[in-house]
PDB file of C-alpha atoms and ligand atoms in Angstrom:
ATOM      1  CA  MET R 253      31.777  -8.261 -30.665  1.00  0.00           C
ATOM      2  CA  ILE R 254      29.374  -5.056 -29.739  1.00  0.00           C
ATOM      3  CA  TYR R 255      27.617  -3.792 -33.332  1.00  0.00           C
ATOM      4  CA  LEU R 256      27.746  -0.097 -33.198  1.00  0.00           C
ATOM      5  CA  LYS R 257      25.042   1.223 -35.625  1.00  0.00           C
ATOM      6  CA  THR R 258      25.000   4.560 -37.486  1.00  0.00           C
ATOM      7  CA  PRO R 259      22.695   7.138 -37.151  1.00  0.00           C
ATOM      8  CA  GLU R 260      20.874   5.574 -39.775  1.00  0.00           C
ATOM      9  CA  GLN R 261      20.636   2.370 -38.635  1.00  0.00           C
ATOM     10  CA  ILE R 262      19.175   3.244 -35.433  1.00  0.00           C
ATOM     11  CA  HIS R 263      16.671   5.743 -37.480  1.00  0.00           C
ATOM     12  CA  GLN R 264      15.654   2.250 -38.977  1.00  0.00           C
ATOM     13  CA  MET R 265      15.063   0.738 -35.750  1.00  0.00           C
ATOM     14  CA  ARG R 266      12.268   3.224 -34.653  1.00  0.00           C
ATOM     15  CA  PRO R 267       9.407   1.034 -36.690  1.00  0.00           C
ATOM     16  CA  ALA R 268       9.730  -1.841 -34.714  1.00  0.00           C
ATOM     17  CA  ALA R 269       9.924   0.242 -31.921  1.00  0.00           C
ATOM     18  CA  ASP R 270       6.932   2.217 -32.397  1.00  0.00           C
ATOM     19  CA  ILE R 271       5.073  -1.229 -32.888  1.00  0.00           C
ATOM     20  CA  ILE R 272       5.777  -2.573 -30.054  1.00  0.00           C
ATOM     21  CA  SER R 273       4.969   0.231 -27.805  1.00  0.00           C
ATOM     22  CA  ARG R 274       1.581   0.532 -29.322  1.00  0.00           C
ATOM     23  CA  LEU R 275       0.820  -3.350 -29.052  1.00  0.00           C
ATOM     24  CA  MET R 276       1.548  -2.446 -25.388  1.00  0.00           C
ATOM     25  CA  GLY R 277      -1.371  -0.005 -24.882  1.00  0.00           C
ATOM     26  CA  GLU R 278      -3.570  -2.802 -26.618  1.00  0.00           C
ATOM     27  CA  LEU R 279      -2.619  -5.268 -24.323  1.00  0.00           C
ATOM     28  CA  ALA R 280      -3.198  -3.026 -21.649  1.00  0.00           C
ATOM     29  CA  SER R 281      -6.903  -2.616 -22.015  1.00  0.00           C
ATOM     30  CA  ARG R 282      -7.323  -6.267 -22.906  1.00  0.00           C
ATOM     31  CA  ILE R 283      -6.168  -7.279 -18.846  1.00  0.00           C
ATOM     32  CA  GLU R 284      -8.889  -8.027 -16.764  1.00  0.00           C
ATOM     33  CA  PRO R 285      -9.872 -11.103 -14.436  1.00  0.00           C
ATOM     34  CA  GLY R 286     -10.687 -14.058 -16.351  1.00  0.00           C
ATOM     35  CA  VAL R 287      -8.701 -13.153 -20.074  1.00  0.00           C
ATOM     36  CA  THR R 288      -6.413 -16.237 -20.813  1.00  0.00           C
ATOM     37  CA  THR R 289      -2.673 -15.384 -21.576  1.00  0.00           C
ATOM     38  CA  ARG R 290      -3.072 -17.456 -24.913  1.00  0.00           C
ATOM     39  CA  LYS R 291      -6.142 -14.793 -26.008  1.00  0.00           C
ATOM     40  CA  LEU R 292      -3.340 -12.346 -24.827  1.00  0.00           C
ATOM     41  CA  ASP R 293      -0.666 -14.064 -27.377  1.00  0.00           C
ATOM     42  CA  THR R 294      -3.432 -14.329 -30.458  1.00  0.00           C
ATOM     43  CA  ILE R 295      -4.170 -10.257 -29.844  1.00  0.00           C
ATOM     44  CA  ALA R 296      -0.709  -9.695 -30.028  1.00  0.00           C
ATOM     45  CA  ARG R 297       0.356 -12.068 -32.882  1.00  0.00           C
ATOM     46  CA  GLU R 298      -2.390 -10.295 -35.454  1.00  0.00           C
ATOM     47  CA  PHE R 299      -1.440  -6.804 -34.072  1.00  0.00           C
ATOM     48  CA  ILE R 300       2.029  -7.802 -34.836  1.00  0.00           C
ATOM     49  CA  HIS R 301       1.394  -8.721 -38.368  1.00  0.00           C
ATOM     50  CA  ASP R 302      -1.737  -5.895 -39.065  1.00  0.00           C
ATOM     51  CA  ASN R 303       1.069  -3.314 -38.575  1.00  0.00           C
ATOM     52  CA  GLY R 304       3.923  -5.185 -41.154  1.00  0.00           C
ATOM     53  CA  GLY R 305       5.753  -6.393 -38.278  1.00  0.00           C
ATOM     54  CA  LYS R 306       7.184  -9.787 -37.029  1.00  0.00           C
ATOM     55  CA  PRO R 307       6.941 -11.766 -33.815  1.00  0.00           C
ATOM     56  CA  ALA R 308      10.292 -12.640 -33.130  1.00  0.00           C
ATOM     57  CA  CYS R 309      10.006 -14.755 -30.150  1.00  0.00           C
ATOM     58  CA  LEU R 310       7.419 -16.820 -31.620  1.00  0.00           C
ATOM     59  CA  GLY R 311       9.656 -20.039 -32.878  1.00  0.00           C
ATOM     60  CA  TYR R 312      12.861 -18.349 -31.301  1.00  0.00           C
ATOM     61  CA  GLU R 313      14.781 -21.544 -30.135  1.00  0.00           C
ATOM     62  CA  GLY R 314      11.682 -23.121 -29.965  1.00  0.00           C
ATOM     63  CA  PHE R 315       9.707 -20.573 -27.693  1.00  0.00           C
ATOM     64  CA  PRO R 316       6.028 -21.125 -28.143  1.00  0.00           C
ATOM     65  CA  GLY R 317       4.316 -17.849 -28.071  1.00  0.00           C
ATOM     66  CA  THR R 318       4.534 -14.528 -29.476  1.00  0.00           C
ATOM     67  CA  LEU R 319       4.296 -13.185 -26.015  1.00  0.00           C
ATOM     68  CA  CYS R 320       6.360 -14.238 -22.496  1.00  0.00           C
ATOM     69  CA  ILE R 321       3.869 -14.352 -20.068  1.00  0.00           C
ATOM     70  CA  GLU R 322       5.035 -13.844 -16.613  1.00  0.00           C
ATOM     71  CA  VAL R 323       2.480 -14.377 -13.771  1.00  0.00           C
ATOM     72  CA  ASN R 324       3.327 -13.422 -10.019  1.00  0.00           C
ATOM     73  CA  GLU R 325       6.407 -16.091  -9.078  1.00  0.00           C
ATOM     74  CA  THR R 326       6.896 -16.348 -12.700  1.00  0.00           C
ATOM     75  CA  VAL R 327      10.684 -14.309 -13.453  1.00  0.00           C
ATOM     76  CA  VAL R 328      11.259 -14.373 -17.432  1.00  0.00           C
ATOM     77  CA  HIS R 329       9.968 -16.905 -20.265  1.00  0.00           C
ATOM     78  CA  GLY R 330       6.855 -18.274 -19.187  1.00  0.00           C
ATOM     79  CA  PHE R 331       4.547 -19.613 -21.735  1.00  0.00           C
ATOM     80  CA  PRO R 332       0.863 -18.389 -23.083  1.00  0.00           C
ATOM     81  CA  SER R 333      -1.248 -21.171 -21.748  1.00  0.00           C
ATOM     82  CA  ASN R 334      -5.130 -21.439 -20.968  1.00  0.00           C
ATOM     83  CA  TYR R 335      -4.344 -19.909 -17.137  1.00  0.00           C
ATOM     84  CA  ALA R 336      -7.306 -16.929 -16.735  1.00  0.00           C
ATOM     85  CA  LEU R 337      -6.028 -14.281 -15.142  1.00  0.00           C
ATOM     86  CA  ARG R 338      -7.277 -13.816 -11.536  1.00  0.00           C
ATOM     87  CA  GLU R 339      -8.081 -10.435  -9.659  1.00  0.00           C
ATOM     88  CA  GLY R 340      -5.048  -9.761  -7.386  1.00  0.00           C
ATOM     89  CA  ASP R 341      -2.276 -11.088 -10.054  1.00  0.00           C
ATOM     90  CA  ILE R 342       0.752  -9.207 -11.614  1.00  0.00           C
ATOM     91  CA  ILE R 343       1.275 -10.043 -15.202  1.00  0.00           C
ATOM     92  CA  GLY R 344       4.666  -9.419 -16.930  1.00  0.00           C
ATOM     93  CA  ILE R 345       4.252  -9.336 -20.830  1.00  0.00           C
ATOM     94  CA  ASP R 346       7.602  -9.226 -22.795  1.00  0.00           C
ATOM     95  CA  THR R 347       8.027  -9.438 -25.895  1.00  0.00           C
ATOM     96  CA  VAL R 348      10.222  -8.884 -29.180  1.00  0.00           C
ATOM     97  CA  VAL R 349       8.647  -7.401 -32.308  1.00  0.00           C
ATOM     98  CA  GLN R 350      11.316  -7.450 -35.884  1.00  0.00           C
ATOM     99  CA  LYS R 351      10.552  -4.818 -38.407  1.00  0.00           C
ATOM    100  CA  ASP R 352      12.347  -3.555 -41.442  1.00  0.00           C
ATOM    101  CA  GLY R 353      15.340  -6.114 -40.015  1.00  0.00           C
ATOM    102  CA  PHE R 354      15.683  -4.483 -36.716  1.00  0.00           C
ATOM    103  CA  MET R 355      14.535  -5.561 -33.136  1.00  0.00           C
ATOM    104  CA  ALA R 356      12.440  -3.952 -30.490  1.00  0.00           C
ATOM    105  CA  ASP R 357      12.252  -5.871 -27.295  1.00  0.00           C
ATOM    106  CA  MET R 358       9.932  -4.193 -24.140  1.00  0.00           C
ATOM    107  CA  CYS R 359       8.337  -5.743 -20.935  1.00  0.00           C
ATOM    108  CA  TYR R 360       5.490  -3.957 -18.623  1.00  0.00           C
ATOM    109  CA  THR R 361       4.137  -5.769 -15.727  1.00  0.00           C
ATOM    110  CA  PHE R 362       0.651  -4.831 -15.595  1.00  0.00           C
ATOM    111  CA  ALA R 363      -2.293  -5.177 -12.468  1.00  0.00           C
ATOM    112  CA  VAL R 364      -4.906  -7.401 -12.526  1.00  0.00           C
ATOM    113  CA  GLY R 365      -7.319  -5.650 -11.015  1.00  0.00           C
ATOM    114  CA  GLU R 366      -6.900  -4.559  -7.070  1.00  0.00           C
ATOM    115  CA  VAL R 367      -3.382  -6.024  -6.079  1.00  0.00           C
ATOM    116  CA  ALA R 368      -1.729  -5.769  -2.598  1.00  0.00           C
ATOM    117  CA  PRO R 369      -0.062  -2.655  -1.934  1.00  0.00           C
ATOM    118  CA  GLU R 370       3.161  -4.845  -1.158  1.00  0.00           C
ATOM    119  CA  VAL R 371       3.079  -6.403  -4.665  1.00  0.00           C
ATOM    120  CA  ILE R 372       2.131  -2.609  -6.699  1.00  0.00           C
ATOM    121  CA  GLU R 373       5.016  -1.483  -4.653  1.00  0.00           C
ATOM    122  CA  LEU R 374       7.223  -3.964  -5.769  1.00  0.00           C
ATOM    123  CA  CYS R 375       6.341  -3.347  -8.996  1.00  0.00           C
ATOM    124  CA  ARG R 376       6.939   0.920  -8.330  1.00  0.00           C
ATOM    125  CA  VAL R 377      10.205  -0.125  -7.035  1.00  0.00           C
ATOM    126  CA  THR R 378      10.813  -2.171 -10.260  1.00  0.00           C
ATOM    127  CA  ARG R 379       9.894   0.549 -12.836  1.00  0.00           C
ATOM    128  CA  GLN R 380      11.842   2.984 -10.995  1.00  0.00           C
ATOM    129  CA  SER R 381      14.954   0.937 -11.127  1.00  0.00           C
ATOM    130  CA  LEU R 382      15.098   0.766 -14.980  1.00  0.00           C
ATOM    131  CA  LEU R 383      14.480   4.976 -15.011  1.00  0.00           C
ATOM    132  CA  GLU R 384      17.617   4.664 -12.905  1.00  0.00           C
ATOM    133  CA  GLY R 385      19.297   2.943 -14.798  1.00  0.00           C
ATOM    134  CA  ILE R 386      18.384   4.495 -17.944  1.00  0.00           C
ATOM    135  CA  ALA R 387      19.372   7.719 -16.431  1.00  0.00           C
ATOM    136  CA  ALA R 388      23.104   6.091 -15.923  1.00  0.00           C
ATOM    137  CA  CYS R 389      23.404   4.699 -19.213  1.00  0.00           C
ATOM    138  CA  ARG R 390      25.372   7.705 -20.463  1.00  0.00           C
ATOM    139  CA  PRO R 391      27.898   8.065 -23.518  1.00  0.00           C
ATOM    140  CA  GLY R 392      31.146   7.698 -21.591  1.00  0.00           C
ATOM    141  CA  ALA R 393      29.978   5.977 -18.515  1.00  0.00           C
ATOM    142  CA  ARG R 394      30.464   1.901 -18.452  1.00  0.00           C
ATOM    143  CA  ILE R 395      27.559  -1.337 -17.928  1.00  0.00           C
ATOM    144  CA  GLY R 396      28.672  -1.447 -14.573  1.00  0.00           C
ATOM    145  CA  ASP R 397      26.796   1.664 -14.096  1.00  0.00           C
ATOM    146  CA  ILE R 398      23.661   0.941 -15.332  1.00  0.00           C
ATOM    147  CA  ALA R 399      24.055  -2.383 -13.067  1.00  0.00           C
ATOM    148  CA  SER R 400      25.037  -0.657 -10.101  1.00  0.00           C
ATOM    149  CA  ALA R 401      22.204   2.059 -10.150  1.00  0.00           C
ATOM    150  CA  VAL R 402      19.613  -0.382 -10.467  1.00  0.00           C
ATOM    151  CA  GLN R 403      20.999  -3.123  -7.899  1.00  0.00           C
ATOM    152  CA  THR R 404      21.463   0.048  -5.386  1.00  0.00           C
ATOM    153  CA  TYR R 405      18.167   0.963  -6.232  1.00  0.00           C
ATOM    154  CA  CYS R 406      16.299  -1.947  -5.678  1.00  0.00           C
ATOM    155  CA  GLU R 407      18.633  -3.962  -2.926  1.00  0.00           C
ATOM    156  CA  SER R 408      18.973  -0.714  -0.547  1.00  0.00           C
ATOM    157  CA  ARG R 409      15.240  -0.717  -0.150  1.00  0.00           C
ATOM    158  CA  GLY R 410      15.019  -4.800   0.535  1.00  0.00           C
ATOM    159  CA  TYR R 411      13.939  -6.432  -2.429  1.00  0.00           C
ATOM    160  CA  GLY R 412      16.085  -9.469  -4.845  1.00  0.00           C
ATOM    161  CA  VAL R 413      17.933  -8.451  -7.817  1.00  0.00           C
ATOM    162  CA  VAL R 414      17.827 -11.489 -10.440  1.00  0.00           C
ATOM    163  CA  ARG R 415      21.534 -12.199 -11.355  1.00  0.00           C
ATOM    164  CA  GLU R 416      20.910 -15.594 -13.910  1.00  0.00           C
ATOM    165  CA  MET R 417      19.021 -12.951 -16.437  1.00  0.00           C
ATOM    166  CA  CYS R 418      20.400  -9.487 -17.896  1.00  0.00           C
ATOM    167  CA  GLY R 419      19.805  -7.248 -20.212  1.00  0.00           C
ATOM    168  CA  HIS R 420      21.641  -7.160 -23.544  1.00  0.00           C
ATOM    169  CA  GLY R 421      22.465  -5.184 -26.893  1.00  0.00           C
ATOM    170  CA  ILE R 422      20.032  -5.416 -29.776  1.00  0.00           C
ATOM    171  CA  GLY R 423      20.255  -4.240 -33.251  1.00  0.00           C
ATOM    172  CA  ARG R 424      19.398  -7.186 -36.304  1.00  0.00           C
ATOM    173  CA  ASP R 425      19.283  -9.644 -33.484  1.00  0.00           C
ATOM    174  CA  MET R 426      17.345  -9.869 -30.696  1.00  0.00           C
ATOM    175  CA  HIS R 427      20.492 -10.426 -28.143  1.00  0.00           C
ATOM    176  CA  GLU R 428      24.039  -8.926 -28.998  1.00  0.00           C
ATOM    177  CA  SER R 429      27.095  -7.966 -27.043  1.00  0.00           C
ATOM    178  CA  PRO R 430      27.243  -6.350 -24.332  1.00  0.00           C
ATOM    179  CA  GLU R 431      25.692  -7.819 -21.295  1.00  0.00           C
ATOM    180  CA  VAL R 432      23.602  -5.626 -19.401  1.00  0.00           C
ATOM    181  CA  PRO R 433      23.632  -7.276 -15.497  1.00  0.00           C
ATOM    182  CA  ASN R 434      21.369  -5.945 -12.812  1.00  0.00           C
ATOM    183  CA  TYR R 435      23.841  -6.233 -10.784  1.00  0.00           C
ATOM    184  CA  GLY R 436      27.346  -5.144 -10.511  1.00  0.00           C
ATOM    185  CA  ARG R 437      30.310  -2.087  -9.637  1.00  0.00           C
ATOM    186  CA  ARG R 438      30.350   1.121 -11.085  1.00  0.00           C
ATOM    187  CA  GLY R 439      33.300   2.176 -13.073  1.00  0.00           C
ATOM    188  CA  THR R 440      33.283  -1.648 -14.610  1.00  0.00           C
ATOM    189  CA  GLY R 441      32.344  -3.169 -17.768  1.00  0.00           C
ATOM    190  CA  PRO R 442      32.329  -1.775 -21.647  1.00  0.00           C
ATOM    191  CA  VAL R 443      32.332   2.091 -22.098  1.00  0.00           C
ATOM    192  CA  ILE R 444      28.769   3.123 -23.324  1.00  0.00           C
ATOM    193  CA  ARG R 445      29.567   4.785 -26.935  1.00  0.00           C
ATOM    194  CA  ASN R 446      27.369   6.643 -30.075  1.00  0.00           C
ATOM    195  CA  GLY R 447      25.770   3.910 -31.679  1.00  0.00           C
ATOM    196  CA  MET R 448      25.246   1.309 -28.716  1.00  0.00           C
ATOM    197  CA  CYS R 449      21.836  -0.083 -28.912  1.00  0.00           C
ATOM    198  CA  LEU R 450      20.571  -1.629 -25.604  1.00  0.00           C
ATOM    199  CA  CYS R 451      17.618  -3.260 -23.689  1.00  0.00           C
ATOM    200  CA  ILE R 452      17.607  -2.758 -19.772  1.00  0.00           C
ATOM    201  CA  GLU R 453      15.342  -5.114 -17.660  1.00  0.00           C
ATOM    202  CA  PRO R 454      15.575  -5.439 -14.150  1.00  0.00           C
ATOM    203  CA  MET R 455      14.025  -8.434 -12.712  1.00  0.00           C
ATOM    204  CA  ILE R 456      13.450  -7.728  -9.026  1.00  0.00           C
ATOM    205  CA  THR R 457      11.661 -10.055  -6.376  1.00  0.00           C
ATOM    206  CA  LEU R 458       9.413  -9.152  -3.198  1.00  0.00           C
ATOM    207  CA  GLY R 459      11.283 -12.192  -1.395  1.00  0.00           C
ATOM    208  CA  LYS R 460      14.904 -13.753  -2.331  1.00  0.00           C
ATOM    209  CA  ARG R 461      16.529 -13.750  -5.655  1.00  0.00           C
ATOM    210  CA  HIS R 462      16.692 -17.054  -6.181  1.00  0.00           C
ATOM    211  CA  ILE R 463      15.394 -18.870  -9.445  1.00  0.00           C
ATOM    212  CA  VAL R 464      14.274 -22.385 -10.971  1.00  0.00           C
ATOM    213  CA  ILE R 465      14.498 -23.423 -14.603  1.00  0.00           C
ATOM    214  CA  GLU R 466      11.469 -25.412 -14.990  1.00  0.00           C
ATOM    215  CA  PRO R 467      12.601 -28.715 -17.478  1.00  0.00           C
ATOM    216  CA  ASP R 468      11.296 -27.283 -19.986  1.00  0.00           C
ATOM    217  CA  GLY R 469      14.766 -24.893 -19.996  1.00  0.00           C
ATOM    218  CA  TRP R 470      12.451 -21.963 -20.775  1.00  0.00           C
ATOM    219  CA  GLN R 471      10.062 -20.915 -17.709  1.00  0.00           C
ATOM    220  CA  CYS R 472      11.524 -19.265 -14.974  1.00  0.00           C
ATOM    221  CA  ARG R 473      10.522 -18.611 -11.705  1.00  0.00           C
ATOM    222  CA  THR R 474      11.408 -17.425  -8.292  1.00  0.00           C
ATOM    223  CA  ARG R 475      12.602 -20.182  -5.835  1.00  0.00           C
ATOM    224  CA  ASP R 476      10.405 -18.792  -2.890  1.00  0.00           C
ATOM    225  CA  ARG R 477       7.173 -18.356  -5.230  1.00  0.00           C
ATOM    226  CA  LEU R 478       6.983 -15.036  -4.035  1.00  0.00           C
ATOM    227  CA  PRO R 479       6.271 -12.360  -6.609  1.00  0.00           C
ATOM    228  CA  SER R 480       8.782 -10.823  -9.036  1.00  0.00           C
ATOM    229  CA  ALA R 481       8.455  -7.604 -11.329  1.00  0.00           C
ATOM    230  CA  HIS R 482      10.142  -7.055 -14.892  1.00  0.00           C
ATOM    231  CA  TYR R 483      10.169  -3.958 -17.231  1.00  0.00           C
ATOM    232  CA  GLU R 484      12.299  -3.300 -19.899  1.00  0.00           C
ATOM    233  CA  HIS R 485      13.114  -0.424 -22.723  1.00  0.00           C
ATOM    234  CA  THR R 486      15.080  -0.398 -26.132  1.00  0.00           C
ATOM    235  CA  LEU R 487      17.677   2.369 -26.012  1.00  0.00           C
ATOM    236  CA  ALA R 488      19.841   3.889 -28.500  1.00  0.00           C
ATOM    237  CA  VAL R 489      22.860   5.955 -27.786  1.00  0.00           C
ATOM    238  CA  ILE R 490      22.833   8.687 -30.550  1.00  0.00           C
ATOM    239  CA  ASP R 491      24.553  11.864 -30.761  1.00  0.00           C
ATOM    240  CA  GLY R 492      26.106  12.015 -27.232  1.00  0.00           C
ATOM    241  CA  ARG R 493      22.626  11.264 -25.538  1.00  0.00           C
ATOM    242  CA  THR R 494      21.016   7.843 -24.839  1.00  0.00           C
ATOM    243  CA  GLU R 495      17.223   8.530 -26.533  1.00  0.00           C
ATOM    244  CA  GLN R 496      14.567   5.445 -25.066  1.00  0.00           C
ATOM    245  CA  LEU R 497      13.220   4.042 -28.521  1.00  0.00           C
ATOM    246  CA  THR R 498      10.263   2.340 -26.862  1.00  0.00           C
ATOM    247  CA  THR R 499       7.378   4.339 -24.588  1.00  0.00           C
ATOM    248  CA  PHE R 500       5.072   3.641 -21.926  1.00  0.00           C
ATOM    249  CA  ASP R 501       2.758   6.451 -23.126  1.00  0.00           C
ATOM    250  CA  TYR R 502       0.522   4.157 -25.232  1.00  0.00           C
ATOM    251  CA  ILE R 503       0.101   1.966 -22.011  1.00  0.00           C
ATOM    252  CA  HIS R 504      -0.441   5.286 -19.646  1.00  0.00           C
ATOM    253  CA  GLN R 505      -2.826   6.506 -22.132  1.00  0.00           C
ATOM    254  CA  ALA R 506      -5.066   3.255 -21.987  1.00  0.00           C
ATOM    255  CA  ILE R 507      -4.964   2.604 -18.646  1.00  0.00           C
ATOM    256  CA  PRO R 508      -4.399   6.090 -16.780  1.00  0.00           C
ATOM    257  CA  ASP R 509      -6.031   4.436 -13.836  1.00  0.00           C
ATOM    258  CA  ARG R 510      -4.432   1.236 -13.276  1.00  0.00           C
ATOM    259  CA  PHE R 511      -0.597   2.734 -14.589  1.00  0.00           C
ATOM    260  CA  ILE R 512       2.112   1.479 -12.685  1.00  0.00           C
TER     261      ILE R 512
HETATM  262  N1  LIG C 863      13.154  -9.736 -23.312  1.00  0.00           N
HETATM  263  C1  LIG C 863      13.247 -11.054 -23.321  1.00  0.00           C
HETATM  264  C2  LIG C 863      14.695 -11.507 -23.205  1.00  0.00           C
HETATM  265  O1  LIG C 863      15.543 -10.844 -23.706  1.00  0.00           O
HETATM  266  C3  LIG C 863      12.772 -11.876 -24.620  1.00  0.00           C
HETATM  267  C4  LIG C 863      12.859 -13.107 -24.894  1.00  0.00           C
HETATM  268  S1  LIG C 863      11.716 -13.909 -26.479  1.00  0.00           S
HETATM  269  C5  LIG C 863      12.001 -15.727 -26.085  1.00  0.00           C
HETATM  270  O2  LIG C 863      15.268 -12.717 -23.244  1.00  0.00           O
HETATM  271  F1  LIG C 863      11.843 -15.659 -27.143  1.00  0.00           F
HETATM  272  F2  LIG C 863      13.562 -15.472 -26.042  1.00  0.00           F
HETATM  273  F3  LIG C 863      11.422 -15.679 -25.125  1.00  0.00           F
HETATM  274 CO1  LIG C 864      15.553  -8.407 -23.419  1.00  0.00          CO
END
């Protein structure tokens, strides 16, 4: 069942989206070789609390952190740990903030120091595929139009599209209907309507698209251990148009030279 939100309820989602967007700017300036992912997790937890929000991933079905940490071949749901970032890594940071009873979900993949050009290109293509998906997200269009836009953009450039994980509706819950896959056919799936709040989150691989889930049931990596990139925004369809509730602007302000 898809929960359509009133304009007033969508308005209530903005504070969560604002906190998470500013959090990403804060984390952007802290990413450098030597920093542990646990340190980033602590910074995030404190930032969210200081801003009156709640870290929605922490404890969610037993998830052990505020942030999902996706270093190199990790696709999604990696745990914060004592791993210290190294020059040449990429790190996706994916998290969810709750505020005033509503959720916002966002992910950005950062470069740590100098990163191989083909890996930067993977990140660029993944971020652009998110924008292609957002452009396809219009009232009257279908979820399959988003899926097809992401898939076509990435596969035509030779990248793998992870199929086991997908975007989703969002609102009072982190994951609501409908699912928003990153592969599919135009003209299929639910019709996009005013009041829908959606997360689009392409997970794109440099090599093959296949993944392995670790025995802990969470951490997910590429089977071939080649890098994977991941970007995500929370969107709301309101007044006949799609509005991006989350923004990468704070990341851009924090690290203009390293912005992907
Ligand atoms: N964006 C991620 C998702 O939609 C956030 C997961 S939080 C976790 O799956 F707690 F489930 F890890
Ligand atoms: Co999500």
